[in-house]
Amino acid sequence: MKVLCVVLSLCTLLAFSQAHPVNGTYPGGKCDDVRQQCNATLIGAFCPQCDSKGNFLPKQCSGSTGYCWCVDIFSGKEKENTRTPPGTKLNCGGKKRCPDGWTNHGDKCFIFIDTPKRWTDAEVYCRFDGANLASIHSDEENYFITSLTRGDTHDFPQSWLGGFDAIQPGFWLWSDGSEFSYENWHENEPYDDDDDDEEKDEGDEKDDDDEDEDDHDNSDEKHHDDDKDDRNKKDKKNCLRINYEHGLKWFYAPCVDTLPFVCAKKADDDD
């Protein structure tokens, strides 16, 4: 009986951990999470309105008072000096127009493609729609794109973005030409092979001085092979993916890997 209780307790803990988001992500969006708690515990309290992705609608209104206000769509935090009395027109941001299947955020339209492709093929696919692989420039945009990849499965698949360093290892660019001014790398990423190459070269030189001519030749041959391996490693690991491990951070991987991806393009102003 004691063993059965322990097993049941572990199953309960596992179910609870899977039912709650990891590291601040919400399976149904934060608004859905707040709304569920509100409906379950607070009778008569204000419950926020949510969009289809589980985020807050930019304009929130109280049914009991008639007051409306603007909020941040991810946190739900009320924006200062936006609360207005009943009957007052309130614009919580100009709406942008996106094609069917695309999702608006800021001045861009985004779409998540769950068909795995190599990075270059994914970029070509986006360009056929007048887009590029997505670039990220803020925490808010990073959270939005991460949420977009969630889809209906509540998983966060590793996915391509538009980052690459194929031109020069360690020098990262976005495929849409925008500035690479924001980063959200996993710990110890992006890995810099150059430092290890320098240390390795110094070690090889010291060893060569202590060996005879035959050993020196063998060491040179091995050293050249190692350099070739290092170059191949750099050539392969030069494209950016997101949703790495529990932190859903950035990581870089061989561009020939096939992953889902996110496209982005400029949104049209709604007339």
Tab-separated table of C-alpha atoms in Angstrom:
chain	number	residue	atom	x	y	z
A	1	MET	CA	0.000	0.000	0.000
A	2	LYS	CA	2.855	2.392	0.843
A	3	VAL	CA	4.489	1.724	-2.524
A	4	LEU	CA	1.183	2.380	-4.287
A	5	CYS	CA	0.807	5.720	-2.513
A	6	VAL	CA	4.314	6.761	-3.547
A	7	VAL	CA	3.614	5.841	-7.172
A	8	LEU	CA	0.328	7.750	-7.153
A	9	SER	CA	2.056	10.782	-5.624
A	10	LEU	CA	4.738	10.754	-8.316
A	11	CYS	CA	2.109	10.472	-11.032
A	12	THR	CA	0.261	13.426	-9.535
A	13	LEU	CA	3.443	15.516	-9.449
A	14	LEU	CA	4.259	14.629	-13.043
A	15	ALA	CA	0.774	15.513	-14.180
A	16	PHE	CA	0.952	18.819	-12.327
A	17	SER	CA	4.342	19.708	-13.807
A	18	GLN	CA	3.115	18.935	-17.319
A	19	ALA	CA	-0.048	20.935	-16.820
A	20	HIS	CA	1.856	24.111	-15.916
A	21	PRO	CA	4.190	26.102	-18.138
A	22	VAL	CA	7.947	25.963	-17.856
A	23	ASN	CA	10.003	29.101	-17.265
A	24	GLY	CA	7.167	31.561	-17.586
A	25	THR	CA	5.509	30.224	-20.715
A	26	TYR	CA	1.782	29.551	-20.679
A	27	PRO	CA	0.333	26.578	-22.596
A	28	GLY	CA	-2.767	28.605	-23.457
A	29	GLY	CA	-1.250	32.078	-23.124
A	30	LYS	CA	-1.086	34.085	-19.901
A	31	CYS	CA	-4.519	35.627	-20.442
A	32	ASP	CA	-6.134	32.191	-20.568
A	33	ASP	CA	-4.330	31.262	-17.363
A	34	VAL	CA	-5.517	34.426	-15.574
A	35	ARG	CA	-9.039	34.012	-16.870
A	36	GLN	CA	-9.276	30.427	-15.640
A	37	GLN	CA	-8.129	31.446	-12.155
A	38	CYS	CA	-10.524	34.382	-12.184
A	39	ASN	CA	-13.532	32.263	-13.119
A	40	ALA	CA	-12.629	29.596	-10.579
A	41	THR	CA	-11.910	31.749	-7.530
A	42	LEU	CA	-13.284	35.281	-7.868
A	43	ILE	CA	-17.046	35.601	-8.199
A	44	GLY	CA	-18.036	38.879	-9.811
A	45	ALA	CA	-14.420	39.986	-10.398
A	46	PHE	CA	-13.189	41.395	-13.702
A	47	CYS	CA	-11.954	38.653	-16.007
A	48	PRO	CA	-9.834	39.732	-19.003
A	49	GLN	CA	-10.768	39.161	-22.626
A	50	CYS	CA	-8.336	36.956	-24.532
A	51	ASP	CA	-7.542	36.389	-28.197
A	52	SER	CA	-7.357	33.026	-29.978
A	53	LYS	CA	-3.701	32.611	-28.950
A	54	GLY	CA	-4.455	33.081	-25.260
A	55	ASN	CA	-2.969	36.587	-25.113
A	56	PHE	CA	-4.775	39.654	-23.791
A	57	LEU	CA	-6.834	41.737	-26.191
A	58	PRO	CA	-5.177	45.182	-26.395
A	59	LYS	CA	-8.412	46.852	-25.278
A	60	GLN	CA	-10.049	45.663	-22.066
A	61	CYS	CA	-13.429	46.860	-20.764
A	62	SER	CA	-15.290	46.300	-17.512
A	63	GLY	CA	-18.840	45.094	-17.977
A	64	SER	CA	-19.881	46.463	-14.589
A	65	THR	CA	-18.429	49.996	-14.848
A	66	GLY	CA	-18.175	50.497	-18.618
A	67	TYR	CA	-14.608	51.812	-18.280
A	68	CYS	CA	-12.061	50.688	-20.883
A	69	TRP	CA	-8.266	50.748	-20.944
A	70	CYS	CA	-5.308	49.540	-22.996
A	71	VAL	CA	-3.036	46.714	-21.854
A	72	ASP	CA	0.141	44.941	-22.887
A	73	ILE	CA	-1.084	41.908	-24.805
A	74	PHE	CA	1.387	39.529	-23.114
A	75	SER	CA	1.490	40.658	-19.484
A	76	GLY	CA	-2.000	42.199	-19.280
A	77	LYS	CA	-0.519	45.212	-17.493
A	78	GLU	CA	-2.609	48.355	-17.907
A	79	LYS	CA	-0.935	51.125	-19.888
A	80	GLU	CA	-0.740	54.454	-18.121
A	81	ASN	CA	-3.281	57.198	-18.856
A	82	THR	CA	-5.465	54.998	-21.071
A	83	ARG	CA	-8.469	54.350	-18.785
A	84	THR	CA	-11.529	56.068	-20.219
A	85	PRO	CA	-15.162	56.401	-19.022
A	86	PRO	CA	-18.156	54.797	-20.786
A	87	GLY	CA	-18.957	56.180	-24.238
A	88	THR	CA	-15.414	57.452	-24.863
A	89	LYS	CA	-13.625	56.262	-28.007
A	90	LEU	CA	-10.390	54.475	-27.170
A	91	ASN	CA	-7.781	53.421	-29.724
A	92	CYS	CA	-5.302	50.912	-28.301
A	93	GLY	CA	-3.040	50.910	-31.318
A	94	GLY	CA	-3.581	51.044	-35.042
A	95	LYS	CA	-4.536	47.630	-36.336
A	96	LYS	CA	-2.450	46.099	-39.083
A	97	ARG	CA	-3.674	43.889	-41.896
A	98	CYS	CA	-2.102	40.478	-42.537
A	99	PRO	CA	-2.898	37.769	-45.098
A	100	ASP	CA	-5.055	34.827	-44.070
A	101	GLY	CA	-3.124	32.444	-41.863
A	102	TRP	CA	-0.647	35.108	-40.742
A	103	THR	CA	-0.634	36.713	-37.276
A	104	ASN	CA	-0.030	40.407	-36.668
A	105	HIS	CA	2.418	41.634	-34.049
A	106	GLY	CA	3.618	45.220	-34.064
A	107	ASP	CA	4.242	46.265	-37.637
A	108	LYS	CA	4.874	42.734	-38.918
A	109	CYS	CA	2.951	39.635	-39.948
A	110	PHE	CA	4.215	36.235	-38.841
A	111	ILE	CA	3.457	32.654	-39.776
A	112	PHE	CA	4.757	29.400	-38.314
A	113	ILE	CA	5.419	26.650	-40.857
A	114	ASP	CA	5.570	23.245	-39.202
A	115	THR	CA	6.985	21.446	-42.257
A	116	PRO	CA	10.690	20.832	-41.512
A	117	LYS	CA	13.128	22.316	-44.023
A	118	ARG	CA	16.810	23.151	-44.200
A	119	TRP	CA	17.581	26.758	-43.286
A	120	THR	CA	18.247	27.868	-46.861
A	121	ASP	CA	15.106	26.145	-48.142
A	122	ALA	CA	13.077	27.754	-45.362
A	123	GLU	CA	14.392	31.203	-46.301
A	124	VAL	CA	13.480	30.602	-49.955
A	125	TYR	CA	10.010	29.467	-48.898
A	126	CYS	CA	9.506	32.693	-46.923
A	127	ARG	CA	10.721	34.844	-49.813
A	128	PHE	CA	8.135	33.356	-52.140
A	129	ASP	CA	5.584	34.983	-49.800
A	130	GLY	CA	7.425	38.311	-49.780
A	131	ALA	CA	8.906	37.547	-46.366
A	132	ASN	CA	12.114	36.385	-44.680
A	133	LEU	CA	12.844	34.052	-41.845
A	134	ALA	CA	11.877	36.028	-38.735
A	135	SER	CA	14.231	38.313	-36.851
A	136	ILE	CA	13.847	39.241	-33.166
A	137	HIS	CA	14.604	42.601	-31.585
A	138	SER	CA	13.058	42.564	-28.094
A	139	ASP	CA	11.943	40.323	-25.227
A	140	GLU	CA	8.339	40.949	-26.223
A	141	GLU	CA	8.936	39.882	-29.809
A	142	ASN	CA	10.877	36.833	-28.637
A	143	TYR	CA	7.985	35.792	-26.393
A	144	PHE	CA	5.493	36.320	-29.206
A	145	ILE	CA	7.412	34.169	-31.698
A	146	THR	CA	7.992	31.452	-29.107
A	147	SER	CA	4.235	31.428	-28.416
A	148	LEU	CA	3.517	31.312	-32.144
A	149	THR	CA	5.535	28.097	-32.533
A	150	ARG	CA	3.483	26.424	-29.817
A	151	GLY	CA	0.555	25.783	-32.124
A	152	ASP	CA	-2.168	23.404	-31.011
A	153	THR	CA	0.174	20.826	-29.471
A	154	HIS	CA	1.352	22.973	-26.521
A	155	ASP	CA	4.890	21.884	-27.411
A	156	PHE	CA	7.637	24.296	-28.383
A	157	PRO	CA	9.481	22.663	-31.318
A	158	GLN	CA	12.982	23.818	-32.145
A	159	SER	CA	12.541	26.119	-35.137
A	160	TRP	CA	14.619	28.185	-37.538
A	161	LEU	CA	14.842	31.970	-37.356
A	162	GLY	CA	16.693	34.194	-39.805
A	163	GLY	CA	19.993	34.374	-37.895
A	164	PHE	CA	23.161	33.102	-39.580
A	165	ASP	CA	26.934	33.582	-39.424
A	166	ALA	CA	27.895	31.927	-42.713
A	167	ILE	CA	29.755	35.014	-43.966
A	168	GLN	CA	32.115	35.146	-40.982
A	169	PRO	CA	31.983	32.656	-38.074
A	170	GLY	CA	30.841	34.394	-34.900
A	171	PHE	CA	29.489	37.465	-36.736
A	172	TRP	CA	25.717	37.074	-36.691
A	173	LEU	CA	23.306	38.627	-39.182
A	174	TRP	CA	19.570	38.518	-39.853
A	175	SER	CA	18.466	37.390	-43.299
A	176	ASP	CA	16.068	40.369	-43.556
A	177	GLY	CA	19.019	42.773	-43.230
A	178	SER	CA	17.925	44.236	-39.872
A	179	GLU	CA	20.409	44.960	-37.098
A	180	PHE	CA	21.384	42.040	-34.859
A	181	SER	CA	20.852	44.101	-31.705
A	182	TYR	CA	19.023	41.652	-29.428
A	183	GLU	CA	20.181	38.216	-28.258
A	184	ASN	CA	18.693	35.422	-26.171
A	185	TRP	CA	21.324	32.700	-26.396
A	186	HIS	CA	21.424	29.554	-24.326
A	187	GLU	CA	24.235	29.506	-21.758
A	188	ASN	CA	27.707	29.374	-23.369
A	189	GLU	CA	26.242	30.080	-26.802
A	190	PRO	CA	27.151	31.053	-29.404
A	191	TYR	CA	30.247	28.892	-29.012
A	192	ASP	CA	33.461	30.548	-30.203
A	193	ASP	CA	35.769	28.033	-31.873
A	194	ASP	CA	38.501	30.643	-32.426
A	195	ASP	CA	39.608	30.690	-28.777
A	196	ASP	CA	40.010	26.910	-28.706
A	197	ASP	CA	41.871	27.001	-32.035
A	198	GLU	CA	44.409	29.486	-30.624
A	199	GLU	CA	44.962	27.441	-27.475
A	200	LYS	CA	45.264	24.280	-29.559
A	201	ASP	CA	47.769	25.879	-31.956
A	202	GLU	CA	49.942	27.048	-29.033
A	203	GLY	CA	49.886	23.555	-27.537
A	204	ASP	CA	50.809	21.955	-30.834
A	205	GLU	CA	53.742	24.360	-31.333
A	206	LYS	CA	55.118	23.564	-27.888
A	207	ASP	CA	54.826	19.832	-28.490
A	208	ASP	CA	56.501	20.123	-31.889
A	209	ASP	CA	59.555	21.838	-30.364
A	210	ASP	CA	60.058	18.893	-27.996
A	211	GLU	CA	59.783	16.169	-30.643
A	212	ASP	CA	62.225	14.958	-33.276
A	213	GLU	CA	61.747	15.597	-36.989
A	214	ASP	CA	59.669	12.475	-37.670
A	215	ASP	CA	57.362	13.165	-34.769
A	216	HIS	CA	57.129	16.769	-35.905
A	217	ASP	CA	55.916	15.655	-39.343
A	218	ASN	CA	53.340	13.347	-37.805
A	219	SER	CA	52.190	16.095	-35.490
A	220	ASP	CA	51.828	18.516	-38.406
A	221	GLU	CA	49.744	15.984	-40.304
A	222	LYS	CA	47.444	15.469	-37.312
A	223	HIS	CA	47.311	19.227	-36.685
A	224	HIS	CA	46.163	19.869	-40.261
A	225	ASP	CA	43.481	17.204	-39.909
A	226	ASP	CA	42.283	18.828	-36.681
A	227	ASP	CA	42.199	22.237	-38.349
A	228	LYS	CA	40.097	20.753	-41.139
A	229	ASP	CA	37.692	19.283	-38.569
A	230	ASP	CA	37.452	22.671	-36.838
A	231	ARG	CA	36.710	24.418	-40.125
A	232	ASN	CA	34.044	21.856	-40.962
A	233	LYS	CA	32.519	22.373	-37.527
A	234	LYS	CA	32.337	26.124	-38.099
A	235	ASP	CA	30.889	25.681	-41.590
A	236	LYS	CA	28.107	23.449	-40.282
A	237	LYS	CA	27.086	25.309	-37.132
A	238	ASN	CA	26.029	28.674	-38.466
A	239	CYS	CA	22.226	29.016	-38.373
A	240	LEU	CA	20.004	30.077	-35.489
A	241	ARG	CA	17.236	28.007	-33.942
A	242	ILE	CA	14.946	28.775	-31.000
A	243	ASN	CA	13.178	26.778	-28.255
A	244	TYR	CA	16.321	25.025	-27.060
A	245	GLU	CA	15.768	22.946	-23.908
A	246	HIS	CA	13.604	24.117	-21.008
A	247	GLY	CA	14.590	27.768	-21.226
A	248	LEU	CA	13.425	27.956	-24.870
A	249	LYS	CA	16.637	29.845	-25.630
A	250	TRP	CA	18.557	30.379	-28.864
A	251	PHE	CA	21.088	27.863	-30.079
A	252	TYR	CA	22.917	27.417	-33.327
A	253	ALA	CA	23.051	24.321	-35.443
A	254	PRO	CA	24.093	23.039	-38.873
A	255	CYS	CA	22.057	24.797	-41.540
A	256	VAL	CA	21.477	21.443	-43.233
A	257	ASP	CA	19.313	20.283	-40.315
A	258	THR	CA	15.604	20.214	-41.125
A	259	LEU	CA	13.366	22.146	-38.707
A	260	PRO	CA	10.040	24.008	-38.700
A	261	PHE	CA	10.435	27.771	-39.120
A	262	VAL	CA	8.872	31.207	-38.717
A	263	CYS	CA	8.461	33.693	-41.589
A	264	ALA	CA	7.890	37.421	-41.085
A	265	LYS	CA	7.038	40.386	-43.324
A	266	LYS	CA	5.880	43.955	-42.963
A	267	ALA	CA	2.168	44.354	-42.254
A	268	ASP	CA	-0.114	46.638	-44.246
A	269	ASP	CA	-1.981	49.460	-42.512
A	270	ASP	CA	-5.659	48.703	-42.079
A	271	ASP	CA	-7.745	51.232	-43.985
